[in-house]
Coordinates of C-alpha atoms and ligand atoms in Angstrom, one line a residue:
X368 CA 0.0 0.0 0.0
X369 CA 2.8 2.5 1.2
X370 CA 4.4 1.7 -2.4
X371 CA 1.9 2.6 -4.8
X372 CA 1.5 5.6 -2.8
X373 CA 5.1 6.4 -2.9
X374 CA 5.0 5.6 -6.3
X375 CA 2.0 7.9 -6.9
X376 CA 4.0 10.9 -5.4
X377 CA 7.1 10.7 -7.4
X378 CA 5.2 10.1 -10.9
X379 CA 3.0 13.7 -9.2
X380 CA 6.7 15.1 -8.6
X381 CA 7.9 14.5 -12.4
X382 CA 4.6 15.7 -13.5
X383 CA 5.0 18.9 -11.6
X384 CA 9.1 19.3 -13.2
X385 CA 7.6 18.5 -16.4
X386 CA 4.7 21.1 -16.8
X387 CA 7.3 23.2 -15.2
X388 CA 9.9 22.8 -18.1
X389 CA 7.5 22.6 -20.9
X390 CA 6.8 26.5 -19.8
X391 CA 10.3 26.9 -19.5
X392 CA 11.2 26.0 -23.1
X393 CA 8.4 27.7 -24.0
X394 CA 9.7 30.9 -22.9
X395 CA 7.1 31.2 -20.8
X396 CA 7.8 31.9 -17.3
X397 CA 9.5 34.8 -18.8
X398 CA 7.1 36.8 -20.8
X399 CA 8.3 40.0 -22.9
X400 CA 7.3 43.1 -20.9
X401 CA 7.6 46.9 -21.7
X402 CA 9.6 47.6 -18.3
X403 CA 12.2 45.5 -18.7
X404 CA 14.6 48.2 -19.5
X405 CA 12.9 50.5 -16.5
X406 CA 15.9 49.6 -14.0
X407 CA 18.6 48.8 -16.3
X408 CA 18.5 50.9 -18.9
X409 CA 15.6 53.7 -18.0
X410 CA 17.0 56.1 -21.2
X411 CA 16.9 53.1 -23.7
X412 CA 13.7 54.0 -25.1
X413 CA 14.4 57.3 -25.5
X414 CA 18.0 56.8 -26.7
X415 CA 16.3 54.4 -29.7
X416 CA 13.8 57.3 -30.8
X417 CA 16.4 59.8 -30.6
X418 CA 18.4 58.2 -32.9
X419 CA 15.8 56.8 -35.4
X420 CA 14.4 60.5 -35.6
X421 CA 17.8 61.8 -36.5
X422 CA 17.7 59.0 -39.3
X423 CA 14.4 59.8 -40.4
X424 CA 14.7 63.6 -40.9
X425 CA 17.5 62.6 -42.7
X426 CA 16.0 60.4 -45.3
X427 CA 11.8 59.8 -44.5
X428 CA 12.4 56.2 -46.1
X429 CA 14.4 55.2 -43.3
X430 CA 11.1 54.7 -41.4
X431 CA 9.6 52.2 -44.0
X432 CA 13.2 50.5 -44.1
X433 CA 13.3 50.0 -40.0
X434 CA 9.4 48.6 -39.8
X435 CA 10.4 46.0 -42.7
X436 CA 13.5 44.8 -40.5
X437 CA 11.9 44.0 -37.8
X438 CA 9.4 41.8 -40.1
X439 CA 12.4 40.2 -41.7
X440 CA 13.6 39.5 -38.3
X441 CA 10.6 38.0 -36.7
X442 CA 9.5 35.6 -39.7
X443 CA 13.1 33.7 -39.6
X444 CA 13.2 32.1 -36.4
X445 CA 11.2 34.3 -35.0
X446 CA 11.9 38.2 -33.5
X447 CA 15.7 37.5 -32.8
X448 CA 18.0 39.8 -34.6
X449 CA 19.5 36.9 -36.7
X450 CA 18.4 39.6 -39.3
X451 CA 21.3 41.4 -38.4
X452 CA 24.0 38.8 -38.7
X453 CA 26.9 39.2 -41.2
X454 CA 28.4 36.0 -42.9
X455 CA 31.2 34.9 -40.3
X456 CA 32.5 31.2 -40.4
X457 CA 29.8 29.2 -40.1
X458 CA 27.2 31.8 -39.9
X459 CA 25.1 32.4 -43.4
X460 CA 23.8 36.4 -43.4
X461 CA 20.3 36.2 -43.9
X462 CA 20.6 39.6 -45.6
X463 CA 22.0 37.7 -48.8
X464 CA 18.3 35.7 -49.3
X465 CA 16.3 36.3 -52.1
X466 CA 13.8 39.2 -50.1
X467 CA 17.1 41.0 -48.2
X468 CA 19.1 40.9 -51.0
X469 CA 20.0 44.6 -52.7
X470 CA 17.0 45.6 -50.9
X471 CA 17.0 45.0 -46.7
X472 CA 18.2 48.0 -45.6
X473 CA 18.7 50.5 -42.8
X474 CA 21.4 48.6 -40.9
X475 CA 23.9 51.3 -40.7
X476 CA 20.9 53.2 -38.4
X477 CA 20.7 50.1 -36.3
X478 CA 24.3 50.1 -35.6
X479 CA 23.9 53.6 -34.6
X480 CA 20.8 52.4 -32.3
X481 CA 23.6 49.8 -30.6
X482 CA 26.7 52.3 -29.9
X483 CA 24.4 54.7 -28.1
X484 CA 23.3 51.8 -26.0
X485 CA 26.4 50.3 -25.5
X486 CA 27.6 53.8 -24.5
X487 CA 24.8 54.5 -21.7
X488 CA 24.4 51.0 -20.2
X489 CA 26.8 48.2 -22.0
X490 CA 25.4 44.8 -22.5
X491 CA 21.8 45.6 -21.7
X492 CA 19.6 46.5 -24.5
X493 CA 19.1 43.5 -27.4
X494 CA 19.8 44.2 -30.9
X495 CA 16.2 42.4 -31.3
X496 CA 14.6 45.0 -28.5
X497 CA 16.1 47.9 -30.6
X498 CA 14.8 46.2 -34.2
X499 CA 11.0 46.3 -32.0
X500 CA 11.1 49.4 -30.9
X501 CA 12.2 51.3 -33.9
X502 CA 9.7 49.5 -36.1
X503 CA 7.5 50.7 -33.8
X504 CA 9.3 54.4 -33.7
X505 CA 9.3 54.7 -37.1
X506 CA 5.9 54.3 -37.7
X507 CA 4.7 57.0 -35.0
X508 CA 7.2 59.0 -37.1
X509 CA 5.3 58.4 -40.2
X510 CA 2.5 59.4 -38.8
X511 CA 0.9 55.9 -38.0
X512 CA -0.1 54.5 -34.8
X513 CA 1.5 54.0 -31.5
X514 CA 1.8 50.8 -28.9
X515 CA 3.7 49.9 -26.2
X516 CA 6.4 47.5 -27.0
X517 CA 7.0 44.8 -24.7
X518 CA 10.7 43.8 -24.1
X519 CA 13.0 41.3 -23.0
X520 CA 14.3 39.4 -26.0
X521 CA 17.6 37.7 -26.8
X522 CA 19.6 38.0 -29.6
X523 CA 20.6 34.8 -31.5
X524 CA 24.3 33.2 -31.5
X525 CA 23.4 32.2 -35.3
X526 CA 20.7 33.0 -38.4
X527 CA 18.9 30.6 -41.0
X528 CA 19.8 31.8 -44.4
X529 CA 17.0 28.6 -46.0
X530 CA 14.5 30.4 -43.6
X531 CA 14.9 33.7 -44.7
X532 CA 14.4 32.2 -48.5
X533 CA 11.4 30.0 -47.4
X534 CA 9.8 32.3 -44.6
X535 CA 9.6 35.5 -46.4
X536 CA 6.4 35.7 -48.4
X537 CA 7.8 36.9 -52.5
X538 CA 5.8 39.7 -54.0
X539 CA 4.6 36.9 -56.5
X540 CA 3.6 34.3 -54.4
X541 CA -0.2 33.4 -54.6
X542 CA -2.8 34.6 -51.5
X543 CA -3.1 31.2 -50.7
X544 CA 0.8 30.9 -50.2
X545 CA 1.5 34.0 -48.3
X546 CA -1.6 32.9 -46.1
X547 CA 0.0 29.5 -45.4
X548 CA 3.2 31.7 -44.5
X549 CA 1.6 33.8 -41.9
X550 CA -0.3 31.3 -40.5
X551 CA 3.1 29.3 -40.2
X552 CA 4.1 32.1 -37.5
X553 CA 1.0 32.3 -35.8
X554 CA -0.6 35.0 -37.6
X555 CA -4.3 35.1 -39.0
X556 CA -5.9 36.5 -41.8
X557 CA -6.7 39.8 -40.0
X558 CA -2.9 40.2 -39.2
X559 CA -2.3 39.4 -43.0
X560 CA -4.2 41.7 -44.6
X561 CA -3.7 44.6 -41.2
X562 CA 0.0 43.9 -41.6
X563 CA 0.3 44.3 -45.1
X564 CA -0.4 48.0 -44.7
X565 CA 3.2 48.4 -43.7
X566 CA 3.1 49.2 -47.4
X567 CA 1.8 52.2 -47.1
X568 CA 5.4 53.8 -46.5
X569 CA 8.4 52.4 -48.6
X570 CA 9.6 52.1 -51.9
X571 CA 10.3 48.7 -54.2
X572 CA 12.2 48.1 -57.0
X573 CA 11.5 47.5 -60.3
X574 CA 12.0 44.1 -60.1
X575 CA 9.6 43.3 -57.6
X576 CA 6.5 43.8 -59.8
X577 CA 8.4 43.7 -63.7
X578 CA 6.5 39.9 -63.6
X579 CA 3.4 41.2 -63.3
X580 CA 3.1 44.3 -66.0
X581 CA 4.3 41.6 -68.6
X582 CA 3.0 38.7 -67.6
X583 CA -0.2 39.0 -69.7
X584 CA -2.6 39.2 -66.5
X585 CA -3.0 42.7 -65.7
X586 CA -6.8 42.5 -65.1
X587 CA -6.1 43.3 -62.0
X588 CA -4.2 46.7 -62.8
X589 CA -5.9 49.9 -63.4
X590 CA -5.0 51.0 -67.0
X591 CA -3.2 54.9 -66.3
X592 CA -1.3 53.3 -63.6
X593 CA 0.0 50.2 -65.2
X594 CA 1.2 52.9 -67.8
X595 CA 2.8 54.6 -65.5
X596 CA 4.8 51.4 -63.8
X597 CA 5.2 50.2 -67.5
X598 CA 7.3 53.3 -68.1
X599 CA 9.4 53.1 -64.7
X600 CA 10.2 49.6 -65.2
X601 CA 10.7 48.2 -68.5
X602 CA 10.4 44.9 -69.8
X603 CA 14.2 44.5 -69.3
X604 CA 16.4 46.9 -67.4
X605 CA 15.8 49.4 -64.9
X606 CA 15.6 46.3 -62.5
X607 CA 16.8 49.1 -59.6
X608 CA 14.5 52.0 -60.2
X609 CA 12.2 52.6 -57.2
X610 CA 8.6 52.8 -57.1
X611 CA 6.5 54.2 -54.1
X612 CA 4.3 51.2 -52.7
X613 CA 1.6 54.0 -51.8
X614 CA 1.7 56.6 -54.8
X615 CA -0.6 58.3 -53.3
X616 CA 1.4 59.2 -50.2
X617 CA 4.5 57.5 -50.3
X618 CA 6.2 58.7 -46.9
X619 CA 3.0 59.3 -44.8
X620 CA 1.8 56.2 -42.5
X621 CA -2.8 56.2 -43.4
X622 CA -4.7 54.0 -45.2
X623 CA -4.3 54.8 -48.5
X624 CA -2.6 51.7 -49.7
X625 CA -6.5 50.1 -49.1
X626 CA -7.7 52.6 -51.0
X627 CA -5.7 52.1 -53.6
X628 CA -6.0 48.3 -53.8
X629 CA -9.7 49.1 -54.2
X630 CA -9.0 51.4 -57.2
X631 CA -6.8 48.9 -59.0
X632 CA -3.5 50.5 -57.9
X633 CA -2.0 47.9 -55.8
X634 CA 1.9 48.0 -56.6
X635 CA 2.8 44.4 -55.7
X636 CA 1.2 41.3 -56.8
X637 CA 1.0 40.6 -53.9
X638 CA -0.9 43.6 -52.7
X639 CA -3.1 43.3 -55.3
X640 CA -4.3 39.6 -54.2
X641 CA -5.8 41.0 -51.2
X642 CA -8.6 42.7 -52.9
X643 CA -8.9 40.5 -56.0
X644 CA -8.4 36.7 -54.6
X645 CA -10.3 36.1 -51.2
X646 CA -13.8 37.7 -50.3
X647 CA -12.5 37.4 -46.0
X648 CA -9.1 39.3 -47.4
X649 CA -11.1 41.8 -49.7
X650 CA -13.9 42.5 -47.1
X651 CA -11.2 43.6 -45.0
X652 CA -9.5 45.7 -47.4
X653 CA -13.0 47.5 -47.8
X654 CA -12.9 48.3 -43.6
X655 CA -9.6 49.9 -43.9
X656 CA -9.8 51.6 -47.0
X657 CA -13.4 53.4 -45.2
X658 CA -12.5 53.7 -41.4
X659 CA -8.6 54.2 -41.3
X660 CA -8.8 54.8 -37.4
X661 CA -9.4 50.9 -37.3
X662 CA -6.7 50.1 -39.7
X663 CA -4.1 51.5 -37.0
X664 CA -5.7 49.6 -34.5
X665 CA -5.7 46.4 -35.7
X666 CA -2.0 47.2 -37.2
X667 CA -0.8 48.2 -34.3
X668 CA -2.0 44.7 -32.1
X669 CA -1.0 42.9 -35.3
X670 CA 2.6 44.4 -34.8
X671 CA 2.3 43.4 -31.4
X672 CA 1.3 39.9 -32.1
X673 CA 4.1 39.8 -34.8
X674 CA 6.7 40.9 -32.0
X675 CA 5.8 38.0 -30.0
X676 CA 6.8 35.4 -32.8
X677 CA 9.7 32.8 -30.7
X678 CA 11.5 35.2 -28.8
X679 CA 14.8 34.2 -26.8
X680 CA 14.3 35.1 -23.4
X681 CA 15.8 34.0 -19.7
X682 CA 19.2 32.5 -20.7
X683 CA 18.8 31.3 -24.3
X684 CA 21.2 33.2 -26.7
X685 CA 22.6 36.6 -25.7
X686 CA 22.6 40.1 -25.1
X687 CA 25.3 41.0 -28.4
X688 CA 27.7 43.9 -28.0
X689 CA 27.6 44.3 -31.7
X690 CA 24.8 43.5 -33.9
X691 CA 26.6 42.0 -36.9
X692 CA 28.0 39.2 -34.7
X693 CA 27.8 37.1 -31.7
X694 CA 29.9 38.1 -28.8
Ligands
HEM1451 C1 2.4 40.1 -47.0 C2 3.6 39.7 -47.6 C3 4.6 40.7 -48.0 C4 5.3 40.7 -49.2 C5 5.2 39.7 -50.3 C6 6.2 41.8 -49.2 C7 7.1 42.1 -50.2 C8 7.8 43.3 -50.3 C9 8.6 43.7 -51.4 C10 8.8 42.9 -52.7 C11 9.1 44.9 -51.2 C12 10.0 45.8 -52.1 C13 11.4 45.3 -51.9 C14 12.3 45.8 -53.0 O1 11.9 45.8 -54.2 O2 13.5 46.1 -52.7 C15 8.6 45.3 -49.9 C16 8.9 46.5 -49.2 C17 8.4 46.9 -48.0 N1 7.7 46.1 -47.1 FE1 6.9 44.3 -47.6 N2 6.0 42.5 -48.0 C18 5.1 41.9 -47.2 C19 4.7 42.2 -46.0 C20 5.2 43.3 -45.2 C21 4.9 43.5 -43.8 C22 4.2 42.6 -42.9 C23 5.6 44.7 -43.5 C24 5.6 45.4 -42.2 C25 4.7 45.4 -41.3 C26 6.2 45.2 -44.7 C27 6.9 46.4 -44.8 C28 7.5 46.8 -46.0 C29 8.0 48.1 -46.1 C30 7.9 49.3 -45.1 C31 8.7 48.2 -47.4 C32 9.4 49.4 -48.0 C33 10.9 49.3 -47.5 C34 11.8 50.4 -48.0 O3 11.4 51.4 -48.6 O4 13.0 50.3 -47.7 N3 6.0 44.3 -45.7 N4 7.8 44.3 -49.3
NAG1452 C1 8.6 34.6 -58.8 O1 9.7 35.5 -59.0 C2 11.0 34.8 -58.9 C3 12.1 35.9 -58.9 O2 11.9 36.8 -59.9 C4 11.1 33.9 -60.1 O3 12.4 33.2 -60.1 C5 10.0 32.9 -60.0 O4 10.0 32.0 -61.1 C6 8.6 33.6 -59.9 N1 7.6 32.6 -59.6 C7 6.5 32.5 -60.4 C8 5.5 31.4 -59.9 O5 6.2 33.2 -61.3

């Protein structure tokens, strides 16, 4: 009798240790939180906006090139600065995959970001904290919403060049593809379509949308602007000159992109799917392109969702001293 209940106590015990580690591994027991700098670092936050407005007022793109790092960052093993990795022995950059390459950019800002840290409180402030809160920074800047960014993440010791390739929706991928994609992070069809408004800031290249202006399926496209990108970005050549994503307001964070996916002037195919492909996805363009204040709000807990993806936290990986490599 005393057995079986002794038995019964230790199979309770391992129970207990191994609930207890599943929430461990999970990351769990230490969830991200927006004080987490508050005794360690309390100027980190403003040191980060300080820097990305400098960067900003320099060149307004900057703010559309920060909010597509951290996006880049958080869809390749999730929001852990392997982003910012240069090639280094065994490490393969992620910023040579096919959406990074000749196009990821503002890294030199986020270096910038890192010295001032390093300067005020060394060895604190995560190179995926600062790639969080200047997305978020950037966007404010731009005249989008604002959120509180919760904090606390690690930084990788190594990056996934094959995830970058295979994580990254393409601008020619199908609806049903770059659903799967999101869906593979944790992200719905609400965070799709609220998420894909990032687009409302930024430029792409040529190259990104050549495929679909030739392609002999340009139902899609309304027929002055397909002229227009026609004559920007010829059938060959050119593959580098820039188009706004949001012609109507190219640096200014609203929700015109929406409106102009409804008008036929979605730059991207994959913009353009949005409206024409799904009637959940289209319905929703509809909301945003009419009521813009909701737009921001489900961007912004979208972006919070999307911040959340896998981070490192209690003792996996590291705080790095530089973000191009592991300490
Ligand atoms: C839904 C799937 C998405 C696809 C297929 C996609 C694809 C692209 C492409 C092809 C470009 C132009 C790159 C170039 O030609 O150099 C671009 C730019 C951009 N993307 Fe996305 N993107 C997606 C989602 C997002 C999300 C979720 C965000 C952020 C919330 C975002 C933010 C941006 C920004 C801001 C730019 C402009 C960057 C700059 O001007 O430097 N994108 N995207
Ligand atoms: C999508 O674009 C890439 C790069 O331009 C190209 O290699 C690929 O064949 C395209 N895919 C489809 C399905 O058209």
């Amino acid at each position: 009798m005393g057995s079986i209940k002794q038995h019964y106590s230790t199979l309770l015990l391992l129970l207990v240790i191994a609930i207890a580690a599943s929430f461990l591994n999970a990351g769990e027991a230490f969830p991200l939180s927006s004080h987490f700098y508050g005794h360690s670092c309390p100027r980190a936050l403003d040191i980060v906006r300080s820097v990305v407005a400098r960067a900003v007022d320099r060149e307004p793109r900057m703010a559309a090139s920060l909010l597509r790092l951290h996006f880049h960052d958080c869809f390749v093993k999730g929001c852990d600065a392997s982003l910012l990795l240069d090639s280094n022995g065994p490490i393969a950059s992620e910023k040579g995959s096919k959406a990074n390459k000749n196009s990821a950019r503002g890294f030199e800002v986020i270096d910038e970001i890192k010295a001032a840290l390093e300067t005020e409180c060394p060895g604190t402030v995560s190179c995926a904290d600062i790639l969080a809160l200047a997305a978020r920074d950037s966007t404010v800047l731009a005249g989008g919403p604002d959120w509180e960014v919760a904090l606390g993440r690690r930084d990788s010791l190594d990056a996934s060049l094959s995830g970058s390739n295979n994580n990254i929706p393409a601008p020619n991928n199908t609806l049903q593809a770059i659903v799967t994609k999101f869906k593979l992070q944790g992200l719905d069809i609400v965070d799709l379509v609220a998420l894909s408004g990032g687009h409302t800031i930024g430029l792409s290249r040529c190259t990104s949308f050549r495929q679909r202006l030739y392609d002999g399926h340009t139902d899609s496209l309304e027929e002055g602007y397909a002229w227009q990108l026609r004559s920007r970005c010829p059938p060959s050549g050119g593959d580098d000159n820039l188009f706004p994503l949001d012609l109507v307001s190219p640096a200014r964070f609203d929700n015109s992109y929406y409106k102009n996916l409804v008008a036929g002037k979605g730059l991207l195919n994959s913009d353009q799917v949005l409206f024409t492909r799904s009637p959940e996805t289209s319905a929703l363009v509809r909301l945003y392109a009419d009521d813009g204040g909701l737009f921001f709000d489900h961007f912004a807990k979208a972006m919070i969702k999307m911040g959340n993806i896998s981070p490192l936290t209690g003792d996996h990986g590291e705080i790095r001293k530089n973000c191009r490599r592991i300490n």
